[in-house]
Amino acid sequence: MNGTMNEKPFAQTAETVRNLESLRIETPPVTLREMALDRLRDAIIAGLFNPGQRLVERTLCDQLGVSRSVIREVLRHLETEGLVETAPKQGPIVALIDWRQARQIYDVRIALETTAVADCARNADSRTKEKLKEILQDLDRNSRKNDALTILAATTDFYETIFLSGGHEIAWDIVKRLNSRISRLRVMTLSTTNRTVSGPARMREIFNAIERNDPDAAAAACRAHIEEAARIAQSLLVPVDQPKL
Amino acid sequence: MNGTMNEKPFAQTAETVRNLESLRIETPPVTLREMALDRLRDAIIAGLFNPGQRLVERTLCDQLGVSRSVIREVLRHLETEGLVETAPKQGPIVALIDWRQARQIYDVRIALETTAVADCARNADSRTKEKLKEILQDLDRNSRKNDALTILAATTDFYETIFLSGGHEIAWDIVKRLNSRISRLRVMTLSTTNRTVSGPARMREIFNAIERNDPDAAAAACRAHIEEAARIAQSLLVPVDQPKL
DNA sequence: CGTGATATTATGGTATACCATCATATGGAA
DNA sequence: TTCCATATGATGGTATACCATAATATCACG
């Protein structure tokens, strides 16, 4: 359990131990719960369920082929993530989001992403810059397709690289979780033709600022990137009388 | 469920509806799960369990007097909150925190709290300012006692008022959750005599900046407040060889 | 025809049962 | 005495059973 294991008859150098570590069969005790969690989360993010739709436990059992114990633990997890709400006297439903919440999420993203981007501009090494460059190049090549999901994936890669290069795993976790809550908005936002053009353009602005180690410019471009998305999201959410989405 | 209910024979004014709303009996279907969740979370935050300590499900069942179903759902919730980790081949343990994670948490707090504080300085109404003033006055009165928990509660009140006055519930949720993960650090940090003096002083700086509607100064004071706490936390975490806490 | 009471169903909350695995203990053989 | 093998217990993963409640349907009565 700890380092006080009885010594083997031959000397184990640190090198040896490291090699043995790499030999270790990554025991993936993939539990049903983990699989069900990923499945259900992906389904909600992909929009397979509509916001506000009830998630009846026994129905999910049939659909996922697992027992209620598993489903309930998964639902608790997704509830804590904010993807599922539990309506009183009704049970779990897919979380609803209104413009008020969405605006808050964009605000938190601005706070965290501008920080990460500026930090990256200050400290990024050449490997990081190279990786960002590649992501943008791939995006340019594929942007002809106007495929919202492709752009979304590239955008995620882009920001993940930025966050993780600076060792900001916790902030990235938070951003990821927030993004999952506005996944519909993100897809709809990207489907706007404006956006499929300007999004990558904004990201290139950010990259350029990072490449020339200009934290302030990078942060400004990042803020603009998110504010632009927020404006489109608002136009999608607010006009309707009942801002249900 | 929505606004399309069949009309009653007599006109229901908005006024009437509002009165009826206030009549509604707040049905608090306090489930065992919710109670167990609060109990266990408080216990972990209060340090009743040590970091890394195993949380054996059946033992918790006895201690809380509920079944494993309840305990397991609670553990899933706390796991998602980051208060509990699940060690492979071992089960749930109280989450460990090292300086690397703590530093990240302080960074996120800086990003979110400076934003909230600046926003508050821009927009705070007189009621908010009055409330903040009262919190600080209470704190001054009670600070003689040097009671870390009292200061902690007041600090929480202070920031909660700031976040919620600007309608930043989501950011506040995030900060609360992060703070619970460094609860031990916060208590230890406050126990430092330096801190019990300078903490309130920093908060007064923030308040003064808010009162005179100076967002930049408020943000700067807030950043200083957190950086100071982070420095103390670092001195507590880093020196030890195995940064276990 | 409707109105109210009762039966039925759906559904979430809770408890329990069963199983596989891993750690530990126990005991026997060399 | 040492070491290996089997037994035993602890523990998490999973499934199922049971219950209370709320919504719905059914039916009898006026």
Coordinates of C-alpha atoms (C1' of nucleotides) in Angstrom, one line a residue:
Chain A
M1 CA 0.0 0.0 0.0
N2 CA 2.9 2.3 0.7
G3 CA 6.6 2.3 0.1
T4 CA 7.5 -0.1 2.9
M5 CA 7.4 -3.3 0.9
N6 CA 9.9 -6.0 1.7
E7 CA 13.0 -5.9 -0.5
K8 CA 13.5 -8.3 -3.3
P9 CA 16.7 -10.3 -3.3
F10 CA 18.1 -8.3 -6.2
A11 CA 18.4 -4.6 -6.3
Q12 CA 15.5 -2.8 -7.9
T13 CA 16.8 0.5 -9.3
A14 CA 14.4 3.4 -9.9
E15 CA 14.9 2.7 -13.6
T16 CA 13.8 -0.9 -13.2
V17 CA 10.7 0.1 -11.2
R18 CA 9.7 2.6 -13.8
N19 CA 10.0 0.0 -16.5
L20 CA 7.9 -2.4 -14.5
E21 CA 5.4 0.4 -14.0
S22 CA 5.1 0.8 -17.7
L23 CA 4.6 -3.0 -18.0
R24 CA 1.6 -2.9 -15.7
I25 CA -1.6 -4.0 -17.3
E26 CA -3.8 -1.0 -16.8
T27 CA -6.5 -2.8 -15.0
P28 CA -9.6 -1.1 -16.3
P29 CA -12.3 -2.4 -14.0
V30 CA -14.8 -0.7 -16.3
T31 CA -17.8 -0.8 -14.2
L32 CA -21.3 -0.8 -15.6
R33 CA -21.8 2.5 -13.8
E34 CA -18.9 4.2 -15.6
M35 CA -20.2 3.0 -19.0
A36 CA -23.7 4.0 -18.3
L37 CA -22.5 7.4 -17.1
D38 CA -20.7 8.1 -20.2
R39 CA -23.5 6.8 -22.4
L40 CA -26.1 8.8 -20.7
R41 CA -24.1 12.0 -20.5
D42 CA -23.2 11.8 -24.2
A43 CA -26.8 11.2 -25.0
I44 CA -27.9 14.2 -23.1
I45 CA -25.1 16.4 -24.5
A46 CA -25.9 15.1 -28.0
G47 CA -29.5 16.2 -27.6
L48 CA -30.9 12.7 -27.7
F49 CA -33.1 13.8 -24.8
N50 CA -34.9 17.2 -24.8
P51 CA -34.4 19.6 -22.0
G52 CA -37.1 19.1 -19.4
Q53 CA -37.7 15.6 -20.6
R54 CA -38.3 13.2 -17.8
L55 CA -35.7 10.5 -17.2
V56 CA -37.7 7.7 -15.8
E57 CA -35.4 5.4 -14.0
R58 CA -37.0 2.1 -15.0
T59 CA -37.1 3.2 -18.6
L60 CA -33.4 4.0 -18.6
C61 CA -32.8 0.6 -17.1
D62 CA -34.4 -1.0 -20.2
Q63 CA -32.6 1.4 -22.6
L64 CA -29.2 0.9 -21.0
G65 CA -29.7 -2.7 -19.9
V66 CA -28.6 -2.1 -16.3
S67 CA -30.3 -2.1 -13.0
R68 CA -31.8 0.8 -11.2
S69 CA -28.9 0.9 -8.7
V70 CA -26.6 1.8 -11.5
I71 CA -29.0 4.2 -13.1
R72 CA -29.7 6.0 -9.9
E73 CA -26.0 6.5 -9.1
V74 CA -25.4 7.7 -12.6
L75 CA -28.3 10.2 -12.2
R76 CA -26.8 11.5 -8.9
H77 CA -23.6 12.0 -10.7
L78 CA -25.1 13.9 -13.6
E79 CA -27.3 15.8 -11.2
T80 CA -24.2 17.1 -9.4
E81 CA -22.7 17.9 -12.8
G82 CA -25.7 20.1 -13.6
L83 CA -26.9 18.1 -16.5
V84 CA -29.9 16.6 -14.7
E85 CA -32.3 18.2 -12.3
T86 CA -34.6 16.5 -9.9
A87 CA -38.1 18.0 -10.0
P88 CA -40.0 17.5 -6.8
K89 CA -42.7 14.9 -6.9
Q90 CA -41.6 14.1 -10.4
G91 CA -38.1 12.8 -10.4
P92 CA -35.1 13.4 -12.6
I93 CA -35.4 15.5 -15.8
V94 CA -32.9 16.8 -18.3
A95 CA -31.7 20.2 -17.0
L96 CA -33.3 23.3 -18.5
I97 CA -31.3 26.3 -19.2
D98 CA -32.4 29.9 -19.6
W99 CA -30.6 32.9 -20.8
R100 CA -29.9 34.0 -17.3
Q101 CA -27.9 30.9 -16.5
A102 CA -26.3 30.7 -19.9
R103 CA -25.1 34.3 -19.5
Q104 CA -23.5 33.3 -16.2
I105 CA -21.8 30.4 -17.7
Y106 CA -20.4 32.5 -20.4
D107 CA -19.2 35.0 -17.7
V108 CA -17.4 32.2 -15.8
R109 CA -15.9 31.0 -19.1
I110 CA -14.6 34.5 -19.8
A111 CA -13.0 34.7 -16.4
L112 CA -11.3 31.3 -16.6
E113 CA -10.4 31.2 -20.3
T114 CA -8.9 34.6 -20.5
T115 CA -6.8 33.7 -17.5
A116 CA -5.7 30.5 -19.1
V117 CA -5.0 32.0 -22.5
A118 CA -3.0 34.9 -21.0
D119 CA -1.0 32.4 -18.9
C120 CA -0.4 30.4 -22.0
A121 CA 0.8 33.5 -23.9
R122 CA 3.2 34.1 -21.1
N123 CA 4.6 30.6 -20.7
A124 CA 3.9 28.5 -23.7
D125 CA 6.7 26.4 -25.0
S126 CA 7.3 25.7 -28.7
R127 CA 5.6 22.3 -28.5
T128 CA 2.4 23.9 -27.3
K129 CA 2.5 26.5 -30.0
E130 CA 3.1 23.9 -32.6
K131 CA 0.2 21.8 -31.4
L132 CA -2.1 24.8 -31.4
K133 CA -1.0 25.6 -34.9
E134 CA -1.8 22.2 -36.1
I135 CA -5.2 22.2 -34.6
L136 CA -6.0 25.5 -36.4
Q137 CA -4.6 24.2 -39.7
D138 CA -6.7 21.1 -39.5
L139 CA -9.6 23.3 -38.7
D140 CA -9.0 25.4 -41.8
R141 CA -8.7 22.4 -44.0
N142 CA -12.0 21.0 -42.7
S143 CA -13.9 24.2 -42.2
R144 CA -15.2 23.9 -45.8
K145 CA -17.5 21.2 -44.6
N146 CA -19.1 23.7 -42.3
D147 CA -19.6 20.8 -39.9
A148 CA -20.6 22.2 -36.5
L149 CA -19.5 19.1 -34.6
T150 CA -16.1 19.2 -36.3
I151 CA -15.5 22.8 -35.3
L152 CA -16.8 22.1 -31.8
A153 CA -14.3 19.3 -31.4
A154 CA -11.4 21.4 -32.7
T155 CA -12.4 24.3 -30.5
T156 CA -12.4 21.9 -27.5
D157 CA -9.0 20.6 -28.5
F158 CA -7.7 24.1 -28.9
Y159 CA -8.8 25.3 -25.4
E160 CA -7.8 22.0 -23.8
T161 CA -4.3 22.4 -25.1
I162 CA -4.2 25.9 -23.7
F163 CA -5.5 24.9 -20.3
L164 CA -3.4 21.8 -19.8
S165 CA -0.2 23.4 -21.1
G166 CA -0.4 25.7 -18.1
G167 CA -1.3 22.9 -15.7
H168 CA -4.8 24.2 -15.2
E169 CA -6.6 20.8 -15.0
I170 CA -9.1 22.0 -12.4
A171 CA -10.1 25.1 -14.3
W172 CA -10.4 23.0 -17.5
D173 CA -12.7 20.5 -15.7
I174 CA -14.9 23.3 -14.7
V175 CA -15.1 24.7 -18.2
K176 CA -15.8 21.3 -19.7
R177 CA -18.6 20.8 -17.2
L178 CA -20.1 24.2 -18.0
N179 CA -19.8 23.6 -21.7
S180 CA -21.7 20.4 -21.4
R181 CA -24.5 22.4 -19.8
I182 CA -24.7 24.7 -22.9
S183 CA -24.0 22.0 -25.4
R184 CA -27.1 22.7 -27.4
L185 CA -26.4 26.4 -27.5
R186 CA -22.9 25.7 -28.7
V187 CA -24.1 23.6 -31.5
M188 CA -26.8 26.0 -32.5
T189 CA -24.3 28.9 -32.2
L190 CA -21.9 27.2 -34.5
S191 CA -24.6 26.4 -37.0
T192 CA -24.9 30.1 -37.5
T193 CA -23.0 30.7 -40.7
N194 CA -21.4 33.8 -39.3
R195 CA -20.0 31.7 -36.5
T196 CA -18.4 29.0 -38.5
V197 CA -16.4 31.7 -40.1
S198 CA -15.7 34.0 -37.2
G199 CA -15.0 31.3 -34.7
P200 CA -11.9 29.9 -36.3
A201 CA -10.9 33.5 -37.1
R202 CA -11.1 34.4 -33.4
M203 CA -9.1 31.4 -32.4
R204 CA -6.4 32.4 -34.9
E205 CA -6.3 35.8 -33.2
I206 CA -5.8 34.1 -29.9
F207 CA -3.1 31.9 -31.4
N208 CA -1.3 34.8 -32.9
A209 CA -1.2 36.6 -29.6
I210 CA 0.1 33.5 -27.9
E211 CA 2.8 33.0 -30.5
R212 CA 4.1 36.4 -30.0
N213 CA 3.8 36.1 -26.2
D214 CA 1.2 38.9 -25.8
P215 CA -1.0 37.9 -22.8
D216 CA -3.2 41.0 -23.0
A217 CA -4.0 40.6 -26.7
A218 CA -4.6 36.9 -26.2
A219 CA -7.0 37.6 -23.3
A220 CA -8.8 40.3 -25.3
A221 CA -9.2 38.0 -28.3
C222 CA -10.5 35.2 -26.1
R223 CA -13.0 37.5 -24.4
A224 CA -14.2 38.6 -27.8
H225 CA -14.5 35.0 -28.9
I226 CA -16.7 34.2 -26.0
E227 CA -18.7 37.4 -26.1
E228 CA -19.5 36.8 -29.7
A229 CA -20.8 33.3 -28.9
A230 CA -22.8 34.7 -26.1
R231 CA -24.4 37.3 -28.3
I232 CA -25.5 34.6 -30.7
A233 CA -26.7 32.4 -27.9
Q234 CA -28.7 35.3 -26.5
S235 CA -30.4 35.9 -29.9
L236 CA -31.4 32.3 -29.9
L237 CA -32.7 32.2 -26.3
V238 CA -34.1 35.5 -25.5
P239 CA -36.5 36.4 -28.3
V240 CA -38.8 33.5 -27.7
D241 CA -41.5 34.3 -25.1
Q242 CA -40.9 31.3 -22.9
P243 CA -37.1 30.9 -23.1
K244 CA -37.3 27.1 -23.0
L245 CA -34.4 25.2 -24.4
Chain B
M1 CA -47.1 22.4 -16.1
N2 CA -47.2 25.5 -18.3
G3 CA -49.3 28.5 -18.8
T4 CA -52.0 26.7 -20.9
M5 CA -54.2 25.7 -18.0
N6 CA -58.0 25.9 -18.5
E7 CA -59.4 29.1 -17.2
K8 CA -61.2 29.2 -14.0
P9 CA -64.8 30.6 -14.0
F10 CA -63.6 33.7 -12.1
A11 CA -60.7 35.9 -13.2
Q12 CA -57.4 35.1 -11.6
T13 CA -55.4 38.3 -11.5
A14 CA -51.6 38.2 -11.4
E15 CA -52.1 39.4 -7.8
T16 CA -54.3 36.6 -6.9
V17 CA -51.9 34.1 -8.4
R18 CA -49.0 35.5 -6.5
N19 CA -51.0 35.3 -3.2
L20 CA -51.9 31.7 -4.0
E21 CA -48.2 31.0 -4.7
S22 CA -47.3 32.3 -1.2
L23 CA -50.0 30.0 0.2
R24 CA -48.4 26.9 -1.2
I25 CA -47.2 24.5 1.4
E26 CA -43.5 24.1 0.8
T27 CA -43.4 20.4 0.6
P28 CA -40.1 19.4 1.9
P29 CA -39.8 15.8 0.9
V30 CA -36.6 15.6 2.9
T31 CA -35.2 12.3 1.7
L32 CA -32.8 10.2 3.7
R33 CA -30.3 10.7 0.9
E34 CA -30.4 14.5 1.2
M35 CA -29.9 14.3 5.0
A36 CA -27.1 11.8 4.7
L37 CA -25.5 13.9 2.0
D38 CA -25.4 17.0 4.2
R39 CA -24.2 15.0 7.2
L40 CA -21.4 13.3 5.4
R41 CA -20.3 16.4 3.5
D42 CA -20.3 18.4 6.7
A43 CA -18.3 15.7 8.5
I44 CA -15.7 15.6 5.8
I45 CA -15.4 19.4 5.6
A46 CA -15.2 19.6 9.4
G47 CA -12.3 17.2 9.3
L48 CA -14.1 14.4 11.1
F49 CA -12.5 12.1 8.5
N50 CA -8.9 12.4 7.6
P51 CA -7.8 12.8 4.0
G52 CA -7.1 9.5 2.4
Q53 CA -9.2 7.7 5.0
R54 CA -11.3 5.0 3.6
L55 CA -15.0 5.4 3.6
V56 CA -16.3 1.9 3.9
E57 CA -19.8 1.7 2.7
R58 CA -21.2 -0.7 5.3
T59 CA -19.5 1.2 8.1
L60 CA -21.1 4.4 6.9
C61 CA -24.4 2.6 6.8
D62 CA -24.1 1.9 10.5
Q63 CA -22.8 5.3 11.3
L64 CA -25.6 7.1 9.5
G65 CA -28.3 4.5 10.0
V66 CA -29.2 4.2 6.3
S67 CA -28.9 1.5 3.7
R68 CA -26.1 1.1 1.2
S69 CA -28.2 2.4 -1.6
V70 CA -28.4 5.8 0.1
I71 CA -24.8 5.8 1.0
R72 CA -23.6 4.9 -2.4
E73 CA -25.7 7.6 -4.1
V74 CA -24.3 10.1 -1.6
L75 CA -20.8 8.9 -2.3
R76 CA -21.3 9.4 -6.0
H77 CA -22.5 12.9 -5.3
L78 CA -19.6 13.8 -3.1
E79 CA -17.2 12.2 -5.6
T80 CA -18.5 14.4 -8.3
E81 CA -18.1 17.4 -6.0
G82 CA -14.5 16.4 -5.5
L83 CA -14.7 15.7 -1.8
V84 CA -14.4 11.9 -2.3
E85 CA -12.2 9.9 -4.6
T86 CA -12.5 6.3 -5.5
A87 CA -9.3 4.4 -5.3
P88 CA -9.2 1.4 -7.6
K89 CA -9.4 -1.9 -5.9
Q90 CA -10.1 -0.1 -2.7
G91 CA -13.2 2.0 -2.9
P92 CA -14.1 5.5 -1.8
I93 CA -11.6 7.6 0.3
V94 CA -11.7 11.1 1.5
A95 CA -10.1 13.2 -1.3
L96 CA -6.4 14.1 -0.9
I97 CA -5.2 17.5 -1.9
D98 CA -1.6 18.5 -2.7
W99 CA -0.2 21.9 -3.2
R100 CA -0.5 21.6 -7.0
Q101 CA -4.2 21.2 -6.8
A102 CA -4.6 23.8 -4.0
R103 CA -2.7 26.3 -6.1
Q104 CA -5.0 25.7 -9.0
I105 CA -8.0 26.2 -6.7
Y106 CA -6.7 29.5 -5.5
D107 CA -6.1 30.5 -9.1
V108 CA -9.7 29.7 -10.1
R109 CA -10.9 31.6 -7.0
I110 CA -8.8 34.6 -8.0
A111 CA -10.3 34.6 -11.5
L112 CA -13.9 34.3 -10.3
E113 CA -13.8 36.4 -7.1
T114 CA -12.0 39.3 -8.7
T115 CA -14.6 39.3 -11.4
A116 CA -17.4 39.2 -8.9
V117 CA -15.9 41.8 -6.6
A118 CA -15.3 44.2 -9.5
D119 CA -18.8 43.7 -10.8
C120 CA -20.1 44.4 -7.3
A121 CA -18.0 47.6 -7.1
R122 CA -19.6 48.7 -10.4
N123 CA -23.2 47.9 -9.6
A124 CA -23.8 47.4 -5.9
D125 CA -26.8 49.1 -4.5
S126 CA -27.0 50.7 -1.1
R127 CA -28.6 47.6 0.5
T128 CA -25.7 45.4 -0.6
K129 CA -23.2 47.9 0.7
E130 CA -25.1 48.1 4.0
K131 CA -25.1 44.3 4.3
L132 CA -21.4 44.1 3.7
K133 CA -20.7 46.8 6.2
E134 CA -22.7 44.9 8.8
I135 CA -20.9 41.7 8.2
L136 CA -17.6 43.4 8.7
Q137 CA -18.7 45.1 11.8
D138 CA -19.9 41.9 13.3
L139 CA -16.6 40.4 12.3
D140 CA -14.7 43.2 14.1
R141 CA -16.7 42.7 17.2
N142 CA -16.1 39.0 17.3
S143 CA -12.6 38.9 16.0
R144 CA -11.3 39.2 19.5
K145 CA -12.2 35.6 20.0
N146 CA -9.8 34.7 17.3
D147 CA -12.2 31.9 16.4
A148 CA -11.2 30.5 13.0
L149 CA -14.6 29.1 12.3
T150 CA -16.4 32.4 13.1
I151 CA -14.1 34.3 10.7
L152 CA -14.6 31.6 8.1
A153 CA -18.4 31.9 8.3
A154 CA -18.2 35.7 8.1
T155 CA -15.8 35.5 5.1
T156 CA -18.2 33.2 3.4
D157 CA -21.1 35.5 4.1
F158 CA -19.1 38.4 2.8
Y159 CA -18.3 36.8 -0.5
E160 CA -21.7 35.2 -0.9
T161 CA -23.3 38.7 -0.6
I162 CA -20.9 40.0 -3.2
F163 CA -21.5 37.1 -5.7
L164 CA -25.3 37.0 -5.2
S165 CA -25.8 40.7 -5.4
G166 CA -24.5 40.5 -8.9
G167 CA -26.6 37.5 -9.7
H168 CA -23.6 35.2 -10.1
E169 CA -25.1 32.1 -8.5
I170 CA -23.3 29.7 -10.8
A171 CA -19.9 31.2 -10.1
W172 CA -20.7 31.2 -6.4
D173 CA -21.6 27.5 -6.5
I174 CA -18.3 26.8 -8.1
V175 CA -16.4 28.8 -5.5
K176 CA -18.3 27.1 -2.7
R177 CA -17.5 23.7 -4.0
L178 CA -13.8 24.6 -4.4
N179 CA -13.7 26.0 -0.9
S180 CA -15.0 22.8 0.5
R181 CA -12.1 21.0 -1.1
I182 CA -9.6 23.1 0.7
S183 CA -11.6 23.4 3.9
R184 CA -8.8 22.1 6.0
L185 CA -6.4 24.6 4.4
R186 CA -8.8 27.4 5.1
V187 CA -9.1 26.6 8.8
M188 CA -5.4 26.1 9.2
T189 CA -4.7 29.3 7.3
L190 CA -7.0 31.2 9.5
S191 CA -5.5 29.8 12.6
T192 CA -2.3 31.5 11.7
T193 CA -2.3 34.6 13.8
N194 CA -1.2 36.7 11.0
R195 CA -4.2 35.7 9.1
T196 CA -6.9 36.3 11.7
V197 CA -5.7 39.9 11.6
S198 CA -5.0 40.5 8.0
G199 CA -7.9 38.6 6.6
P200 CA -10.5 41.0 8.0
A201 CA -8.3 43.9 7.0
R202 CA -8.2 42.7 3.4
M203 CA -11.9 42.4 3.4
R204 CA -12.3 45.9 4.6
E205 CA -10.1 47.0 1.8
I206 CA -12.4 45.3 -0.7
F207 CA -15.4 46.8 1.0
N208 CA -13.9 50.3 0.9
A209 CA -13.3 49.9 -2.8
I210 CA -16.8 48.7 -3.4
E211 CA -18.3 51.5 -1.4
R212 CA -16.5 54.1 -3.5
N213 CA -17.3 52.1 -6.7
D214 CA -13.8 51.4 -7.6
P215 CA -13.8 48.1 -9.5
D216 CA -10.0 48.0 -10.1
A217 CA -9.1 48.6 -6.5
A218 CA -11.7 46.1 -5.4
A219 CA -10.3 43.4 -7.7
A220 CA -6.7 44.2 -6.6
A221 CA -7.6 43.9 -2.9
C222 CA -9.4 40.7 -3.6
R223 CA -6.5 39.2 -5.4
A224 CA -4.2 40.2 -2.6
H225 CA -6.6 38.6 -0.1
I226 CA -6.5 35.3 -1.9
E227 CA -2.8 35.4 -2.7
E228 CA -2.1 35.9 0.9
A229 CA -4.1 33.0 1.9
A230 CA -2.5 30.9 -0.8
R231 CA 1.0 31.8 0.4
I232 CA 0.1 30.7 3.9
A233 CA -1.4 27.5 2.5
Q234 CA 1.7 26.8 0.5
S235 CA 3.9 27.2 3.6
L236 CA 1.7 24.6 5.3
L237 CA 1.6 22.2 2.4
V238 CA 4.9 22.3 0.6
P239 CA 7.6 22.1 3.3
V240 CA 6.6 18.6 4.4
D241 CA 8.3 15.9 2.3
Q242 CA 5.1 14.0 1.5
P243 CA 2.6 16.8 1.0
K244 CA -0.2 14.8 2.4
L245 CA -3.2 16.6 3.8
Chain C
dC1 C1' -74.7 13.3 -17.6
dG2 C1' -71.3 14.3 -14.2
dT3 C1' -69.5 13.8 -9.9
dG4 C1' -67.1 11.6 -6.5
dA5 C1' -65.0 7.5 -4.7
dT6 C1' -62.2 3.6 -5.4
dA7 C1' -59.0 0.6 -7.9
dT8 C1' -55.0 0.6 -10.7
dT9 C1' -50.6 2.0 -12.4
dA10 C1' -46.4 4.4 -12.5
dT11 C1' -42.6 5.9 -10.2
dG12 C1' -39.2 7.2 -6.9
dG13 C1' -37.2 6.1 -2.1
dT14 C1' -35.3 2.6 0.5
dA15 C1' -33.6 -1.8 2.0
dT16 C1' -31.7 -6.2 1.1
dA17 C1' -29.6 -10.2 -1.3
dC18 C1' -26.1 -12.1 -4.1
dC19 C1' -21.7 -12.3 -6.3
dA20 C1' -16.7 -11.6 -7.5
dT21 C1' -12.5 -10.2 -5.9
dC22 C1' -8.9 -9.2 -2.9
dA23 C1' -6.6 -9.4 1.5
dT24 C1' -5.7 -11.9 5.4
dA25 C1' -5.4 -15.8 8.2
dT26 C1' -4.8 -20.6 8.9
dG27 C1' -2.7 -24.8 8.5
dG28 C1' 0.0 -28.4 6.6
dA29 C1' 4.1 -30.1 4.2
dA30 C1' 9.0 -29.9 3.3
Chain D
dT1 C1' 11.0 -22.8 10.6
dT2 C1' 9.5 -21.5 6.2
dC3 C1' 6.5 -21.3 2.5
dC4 C1' 2.7 -22.4 -0.2
dA5 C1' -2.1 -23.5 -0.5
dT6 C1' -6.6 -23.3 0.9
dA7 C1' -10.2 -21.2 3.7
dT8 C1' -12.3 -17.2 5.5
dG9 C1' -13.7 -12.5 5.8
dA10 C1' -14.2 -7.8 4.1
dT11 C1' -15.8 -5.0 0.5
dG12 C1' -17.5 -3.0 -3.6
dG13 C1' -20.5 -4.0 -7.9
dT14 C1' -25.0 -5.3 -9.2
dA15 C1' -29.6 -6.8 -9.1
dT16 C1' -34.0 -7.2 -7.0
dA17 C1' -37.8 -6.6 -3.7
dC18 C1' -40.8 -3.8 -1.2
dC19 C1' -43.2 0.4 0.1
dA20 C1' -45.5 5.0 -0.2
dT21 C1' -47.3 8.3 -2.9
dA22 C1' -49.2 10.7 -6.8
dA23 C1' -51.5 10.4 -11.0
dT24 C1' -54.8 8.1 -13.7
dA25 C1' -58.5 5.3 -14.9
dT26 C1' -62.8 3.0 -13.7
dC27 C1' -67.1 2.7 -12.0
dA28 C1' -71.1 3.4 -9.3
dC29 C1' -74.3 6.6 -7.7
dG30 C1' -77.1 10.7 -7.9

